[in-house]
Structures are given as C-alpha cells and as structure tokens.
PDB file of C-alpha atoms in Angstrom:
ATOM      1  CA  MET A  24      -0.220  -0.159   0.103  1.00 45.00           C
ATOM      2  CA  THR A  25       1.551   3.142  -0.795  1.00 48.00           C
ATOM      3  CA  ILE A  26      -0.996   5.483   1.235  1.00 59.00           C
ATOM      4  CA  SER A  27       1.779   7.569   2.637  1.00 58.00           C
ATOM      5  CA  GLY A  28       2.081  11.391   2.104  1.00 73.00           C
ATOM      6  CA  ASN A  29      -1.651  11.206   0.448  1.00 90.00           C
ATOM      7  CA  ARG A  30      -3.528  14.412   1.266  1.00 95.00           C
ATOM      8  CA  VAL A  31      -6.860  13.944   2.950  1.00 96.00           C
ATOM      9  CA  LEU A  32      -9.692  16.234   3.725  1.00 97.00           C
ATOM     10  CA  LEU A  33     -11.948  15.048   6.670  1.00 97.00           C
ATOM     11  CA  VAL A  34     -15.392  17.103   6.900  1.00 97.00           C
ATOM     12  CA  ASP A  35     -17.340  15.594  10.198  1.00 95.00           C
ATOM     13  CA  ASP A  36     -19.616  18.150  12.694  1.00 94.00           C
ATOM     14  CA  GLU A  37     -18.182  16.011  15.541  1.00 93.00           C
ATOM     15  CA  GLU A  38     -14.799  17.512  16.531  1.00 93.00           C
ATOM     16  CA  GLU A  39     -13.677  14.544  18.979  1.00 94.00           C
ATOM     17  CA  PHE A  40     -14.505  12.217  16.241  1.00 92.00           C
ATOM     18  CA  THR A  41     -12.511  13.859  13.514  1.00 93.00           C
ATOM     19  CA  HIS A  42      -9.818  14.746  15.962  1.00 94.00           C
ATOM     20  CA  THR A  43      -9.272  11.173  16.923  1.00 94.00           C
ATOM     21  CA  LEU A  44      -9.428  10.217  12.993  1.00 94.00           C
ATOM     22  CA  LYS A  45      -7.129  12.233  11.967  1.00 95.00           C
ATOM     23  CA  GLU A  46      -4.500  11.275  14.398  1.00 95.00           C
ATOM     24  CA  ARG A  47      -4.597   7.822  13.448  1.00 94.00           C
ATOM     25  CA  LEU A  48      -4.759   8.738   9.605  1.00 95.00           C
ATOM     26  CA  GLU A  49      -1.580  10.946  10.569  1.00 95.00           C
ATOM     27  CA  THR A  50       0.150   8.053  12.179  1.00 93.00           C
ATOM     28  CA  ARG A  51      -0.313   6.087   9.020  1.00 92.00           C
ATOM     29  CA  GLY A  52       1.573   8.613   7.343  1.00 92.00           C
ATOM     30  CA  LEU A  53      -1.359  10.545   5.666  1.00 94.00           C
ATOM     31  CA  GLN A  54      -1.251  14.329   5.557  1.00 95.00           C
ATOM     32  CA  VAL A  55      -4.565  15.279   6.986  1.00 96.00           C
ATOM     33  CA  GLN A  56      -6.508  18.414   7.214  1.00 96.00           C
ATOM     34  CA  ALA A  57     -10.096  18.479   9.268  1.00 96.00           C
ATOM     35  CA  VAL A  58     -12.935  20.982   9.261  1.00 96.00           C
ATOM     36  CA  ASN A  59     -16.130  20.708  11.101  1.00 95.00           C
ATOM     37  CA  SER A  60     -18.573  21.933   8.122  1.00 96.00           C
ATOM     38  CA  GLY A  61     -19.304  21.538   4.213  1.00 95.00           C
ATOM     39  CA  LYS A  62     -18.981  25.264   4.326  1.00 96.00           C
ATOM     40  CA  ASP A  63     -15.355  24.857   5.402  1.00 96.00           C
ATOM     41  CA  ALA A  64     -14.898  22.218   3.229  1.00 97.00           C
ATOM     42  CA  ILE A  65     -15.975  23.952   0.221  1.00 97.00           C
ATOM     43  CA  ASN A  66     -13.902  27.256   1.026  1.00 95.00           C
ATOM     44  CA  LEU A  67     -10.765  24.995   1.603  1.00 96.00           C
ATOM     45  CA  VAL A  68     -11.446  22.652  -1.788  1.00 96.00           C
ATOM     46  CA  ARG A  69     -11.290  26.012  -3.644  1.00 94.00           C
ATOM     47  CA  ASP A  70      -7.428  26.948  -2.598  1.00 92.00           C
ATOM     48  CA  LYS A  71      -5.805  23.188  -1.963  1.00 94.00           C
ATOM     49  CA  THR A  72      -5.798  19.880  -3.673  1.00 92.00           C
ATOM     50  CA  PHE A  73      -6.773  16.427  -1.684  1.00 95.00           C
ATOM     51  CA  ASP A  74      -6.208  12.867  -2.760  1.00 94.00           C
ATOM     52  CA  ALA A  75      -9.287  12.129  -0.853  1.00 96.00           C
ATOM     53  CA  ILE A  76     -12.189  13.417   1.068  1.00 97.00           C
ATOM     54  CA  VAL A  77     -13.993  11.936   3.759  1.00 96.00           C
ATOM     55  CA  LEU A  78     -17.307  13.149   4.228  1.00 95.00           C
ATOM     56  CA  ASP A  79     -20.056  12.726   6.764  1.00 93.00           C
ATOM     57  CA  LEU A  80     -23.311  12.452   5.768  1.00 90.00           C
ATOM     58  CA  ALA A  81     -25.476  13.531   8.503  1.00 88.00           C
ATOM     59  CA  MET A  82     -24.102  17.401   9.428  1.00 90.00           C
ATOM     60  CA  PRO A  83     -26.159  20.287  10.274  1.00 91.00           C
ATOM     61  CA  GLY A  84     -26.491  23.290   7.694  1.00 90.00           C
ATOM     62  CA  LEU A  85     -24.576  21.829   4.816  1.00 91.00           C
ATOM     63  CA  ASP A  86     -25.180  17.977   4.905  1.00 91.00           C
ATOM     64  CA  GLY A  87     -22.954  15.532   2.978  1.00 91.00           C
ATOM     65  CA  ILE A  88     -24.936  15.036   0.180  1.00 93.00           C
ATOM     66  CA  ASP A  89     -25.302  18.921  -0.678  1.00 94.00           C
ATOM     67  CA  THR A  90     -21.598  19.332   0.066  1.00 96.00           C
ATOM     68  CA  LEU A  91     -20.810  16.483  -2.171  1.00 96.00           C
ATOM     69  CA  LYS A  92     -22.958  18.121  -4.778  1.00 96.00           C
ATOM     70  CA  LEU A  93     -21.146  21.312  -4.500  1.00 96.00           C
ATOM     71  CA  LEU A  94     -17.527  19.684  -4.092  1.00 97.00           C
ATOM     72  CA  LYS A  95     -18.322  18.205  -7.558  1.00 96.00           C
ATOM     73  CA  GLU A  96     -19.147  21.374  -8.981  1.00 95.00           C
ATOM     74  CA  ILE A  97     -15.890  22.859  -8.244  1.00 95.00           C
ATOM     75  CA  ASN A  98     -14.159  19.715  -8.951  1.00 93.00           C
ATOM     76  CA  PRO A  99     -15.841  16.674 -11.046  1.00 92.00           C
ATOM     77  CA  ASP A 100     -12.798  14.736 -10.436  1.00 92.00           C
ATOM     78  CA  LEU A 101     -12.707  14.696  -6.637  1.00 94.00           C
ATOM     79  CA  GLN A 102     -12.458  11.518  -4.861  1.00 96.00           C
ATOM     80  CA  ILE A 103     -15.299  11.637  -1.956  1.00 96.00           C
ATOM     81  CA  ILE A 104     -15.791   8.798   0.682  1.00 95.00           C
ATOM     82  CA  LEU A 105     -18.882   9.490   2.577  1.00 93.00           C
ATOM     83  CA  LEU A 106     -19.170   8.051   6.430  1.00 91.00           C
ATOM     84  CA  THR A 107     -22.687   7.587   8.082  1.00 86.00           C
ATOM     85  CA  GLY A 108     -23.855   6.740  11.218  1.00 81.00           C
ATOM     86  CA  GLN A 109     -27.472   5.681   9.558  1.00 75.00           C
ATOM     87  CA  ALA A 110     -26.765   4.401   5.932  1.00 65.00           C
ATOM     88  CA  THR A 111     -29.648   3.866   4.301  1.00 72.00           C
ATOM     89  CA  ILE A 112     -30.164   2.431   0.758  1.00 76.00           C
ATOM     90  CA  GLN A 113     -31.708   5.209  -0.457  1.00 82.00           C
ATOM     91  CA  LYS A 114     -28.787   7.612   0.611  1.00 78.00           C
ATOM     92  CA  SER A 115     -26.300   5.040  -0.686  1.00 78.00           C
ATOM     93  CA  VAL A 116     -27.556   5.449  -4.264  1.00 83.00           C
ATOM     94  CA  GLU A 117     -27.810   9.151  -3.877  1.00 86.00           C
ATOM     95  CA  ALA A 118     -24.529   9.711  -2.655  1.00 85.00           C
ATOM     96  CA  MET A 119     -23.049   7.260  -5.635  1.00 87.00           C
ATOM     97  CA  ARG A 120     -25.620   9.395  -7.930  1.00 91.00           C
ATOM     98  CA  HIS A 121     -23.723  12.266  -7.339  1.00 92.00           C
ATOM     99  CA  GLY A 122     -20.454  11.287  -7.253  1.00 91.00           C
ATOM    100  CA  ALA A 123     -19.339   9.334  -3.984  1.00 93.00           C
ATOM    101  CA  VAL A 124     -16.735   6.848  -4.816  1.00 92.00           C
ATOM    102  CA  ASP A 125     -18.214   5.080  -1.672  1.00 90.00           C
ATOM    103  CA  LEU A 126     -20.003   5.136   1.567  1.00 89.00           C
ATOM    104  CA  MET A 127     -18.981   3.615   4.841  1.00 90.00           C
ATOM    105  CA  GLU A 128     -20.907   3.118   7.737  1.00 87.00           C
ATOM    106  CA  LYS A 129     -19.343   4.804  11.104  1.00 86.00           C
ATOM    107  CA  PRO A 130     -17.389   3.306  12.872  1.00 83.00           C
ATOM    108  CA  ALA A 131     -15.456   2.735  10.024  1.00 84.00           C
ATOM    109  CA  ASP A 132     -12.635   0.124  10.088  1.00 90.00           C
ATOM    110  CA  ILE A 133      -9.475   2.024  10.060  1.00 92.00           C
ATOM    111  CA  LYS A 134      -8.097  -0.922   7.451  1.00 93.00           C
ATOM    112  CA  GLU A 135     -10.986  -0.485   5.116  1.00 94.00           C
ATOM    113  CA  LEU A 136     -11.124   3.051   5.355  1.00 94.00           C
ATOM    114  CA  LEU A 137      -7.410   3.326   4.497  1.00 93.00           C
ATOM    115  CA  ALA A 138      -7.736   0.702   1.439  1.00 93.00           C
ATOM    116  CA  LYS A 139     -10.780   3.171   0.234  1.00 93.00           C
ATOM    117  CA  ILE A 140      -8.478   6.254   0.728  1.00 93.00           C
ATOM    118  CA  GLU A 141      -5.998   4.668  -1.422  1.00 92.00           C
ATOM    119  CA  GLU A 142      -8.266   3.372  -4.075  1.00 92.00           C
ATOM    120  CA  ALA A 143      -9.491   7.216  -4.480  1.00 90.00           C
ATOM    121  CA  SER A 144      -6.273   8.284  -4.243  1.00 88.00           C
ATOM    122  CA  SER A 145      -4.872   6.245  -7.095  1.00 89.00           C
ATOM    123  CA  LYS A 146      -8.154   6.800  -9.143  1.00 90.00           C
ATOM    124  CA  LYS A 147      -7.321  10.463  -8.789  1.00 87.00           C
ATOM    125  CA  ALA A 148      -3.501  10.306 -10.440  1.00 84.00           C
ATOM    126  CA  LEU A 149      -5.335   7.986 -13.188  1.00 88.00           C
ATOM    127  CA  LEU A 150      -7.725  10.873 -13.799  1.00 85.00           C
ATOM    128  CA  TYR A 151      -5.126  13.676 -13.691  1.00 83.00           C
ATOM    129  CA  GLU A 152      -2.566  11.682 -16.217  1.00 87.00           C
ATOM    130  CA  LYS A 153      -5.808  11.379 -18.346  1.00 87.00           C
ATOM    131  CA  ASN A 154      -6.488  15.009 -18.351  1.00 84.00           C
ATOM    132  CA  LEU A 155      -2.429  15.634 -18.966  1.00 87.00           C
ATOM    133  CA  GLU A 156      -2.787  13.423 -22.270  1.00 89.00           C
ATOM    134  CA  ASP A 157      -6.033  14.912 -23.145  1.00 84.00           C
ATOM    135  CA  GLN A 158      -4.436  18.453 -22.839  1.00 87.00           C
ATOM    136  CA  ILE A 159      -1.104  17.342 -24.732  1.00 89.00           C
ATOM    137  CA  LYS A 160      -3.486  15.901 -27.809  1.00 87.00           C
ATOM    138  CA  ASN A 161      -5.300  19.057 -28.145  1.00 87.00           C
ATOM    139  CA  ILE A 162      -1.719  21.149 -28.229  1.00 86.00           C
ATOM    140  CA  ILE A 163      -0.614  19.023 -30.668  1.00 86.00           C
ATOM    141  CA  SER A 164      -4.061  19.013 -32.952  1.00 86.00           C
ATOM    142  CA  LYS A 165      -3.479  22.748 -33.280  1.00 86.00           C
ATOM    143  CA  LYS A 166      -0.131  22.476 -34.146  1.00 81.00           C
ATOM    144  CA  PRO A 167       0.286  23.119 -38.229  1.00 79.00           C
ATOM    145  CA  TRP A 168       3.234  20.922 -38.270  1.00 72.00           C
TER     146      TRP A 168
END
C-alpha cells in the first residue's frame, strides 16, 4: 500500500471524532486536514488539492449530500468517501449518483478506510494523467506541422 503522503480532507461536525480519526490517519503517514462543516470544506477545496475527501453524511446546515454536490461542481474529479452513522439504501444510491466513490458506516474500520483512501488516490492520479494526455493531444492537434 502506497498511502503514505496522500493528502486527505476530513469533514465531520463531530470534532472529537474528527480529531481522533485525523490522528489515526496521520500516524499512518497521511497528510490530513480536518474541518467541521461543509462550508469550510468547500472554501478549502477552492484553494487546495486533496487525494481523497472523507465526508460525513449527516451534518447540520449543509449536509453531506449537499456538500458532495457543491464539491463536485468545483472539481468533478474529487474523490469523496462518505461516512455515516445511519446508512440507508436510498442515501447510498443518492450519494453514488452524485459522484461519491464509496459510502462507509461509522465507526469505519481503519484498514478498510485506508484501502478506500488508497483506491480514491489511485483513481485521482489516473484522472489527472488522462487530463494531461488530453491537454497534450489538444495542443498537438492545433499545431500546423
């Protein structure tokens, strides 16, 4: 697993949970930033890049689904894993429909979460590489050789 160094954003209104999960991920080599609202996550994503975002589904104000939608508007390639204490099939389907890469129940098994973060990071790297290839093809196609 090449998870060390990955940049992860945690978004959860439960500060104690976020603090504990942040520490657990950092001890495994990840670079973690944590915020306690969807609004803060949106503001942060405008200025920084992350390999994966771990987002709570049930938050006051801007909930996880609304935050997911807004984050995807900013960058459709964001890799977002939703966490919830009350998963329903309806919410899972809605989350996937709006671009979540996965939905996990709290408390998440740390090994499973790390695996999901690694998958998200790998997918992000592939999307980035594809975007670069597309840009190169576009530049080459415009050259009058």
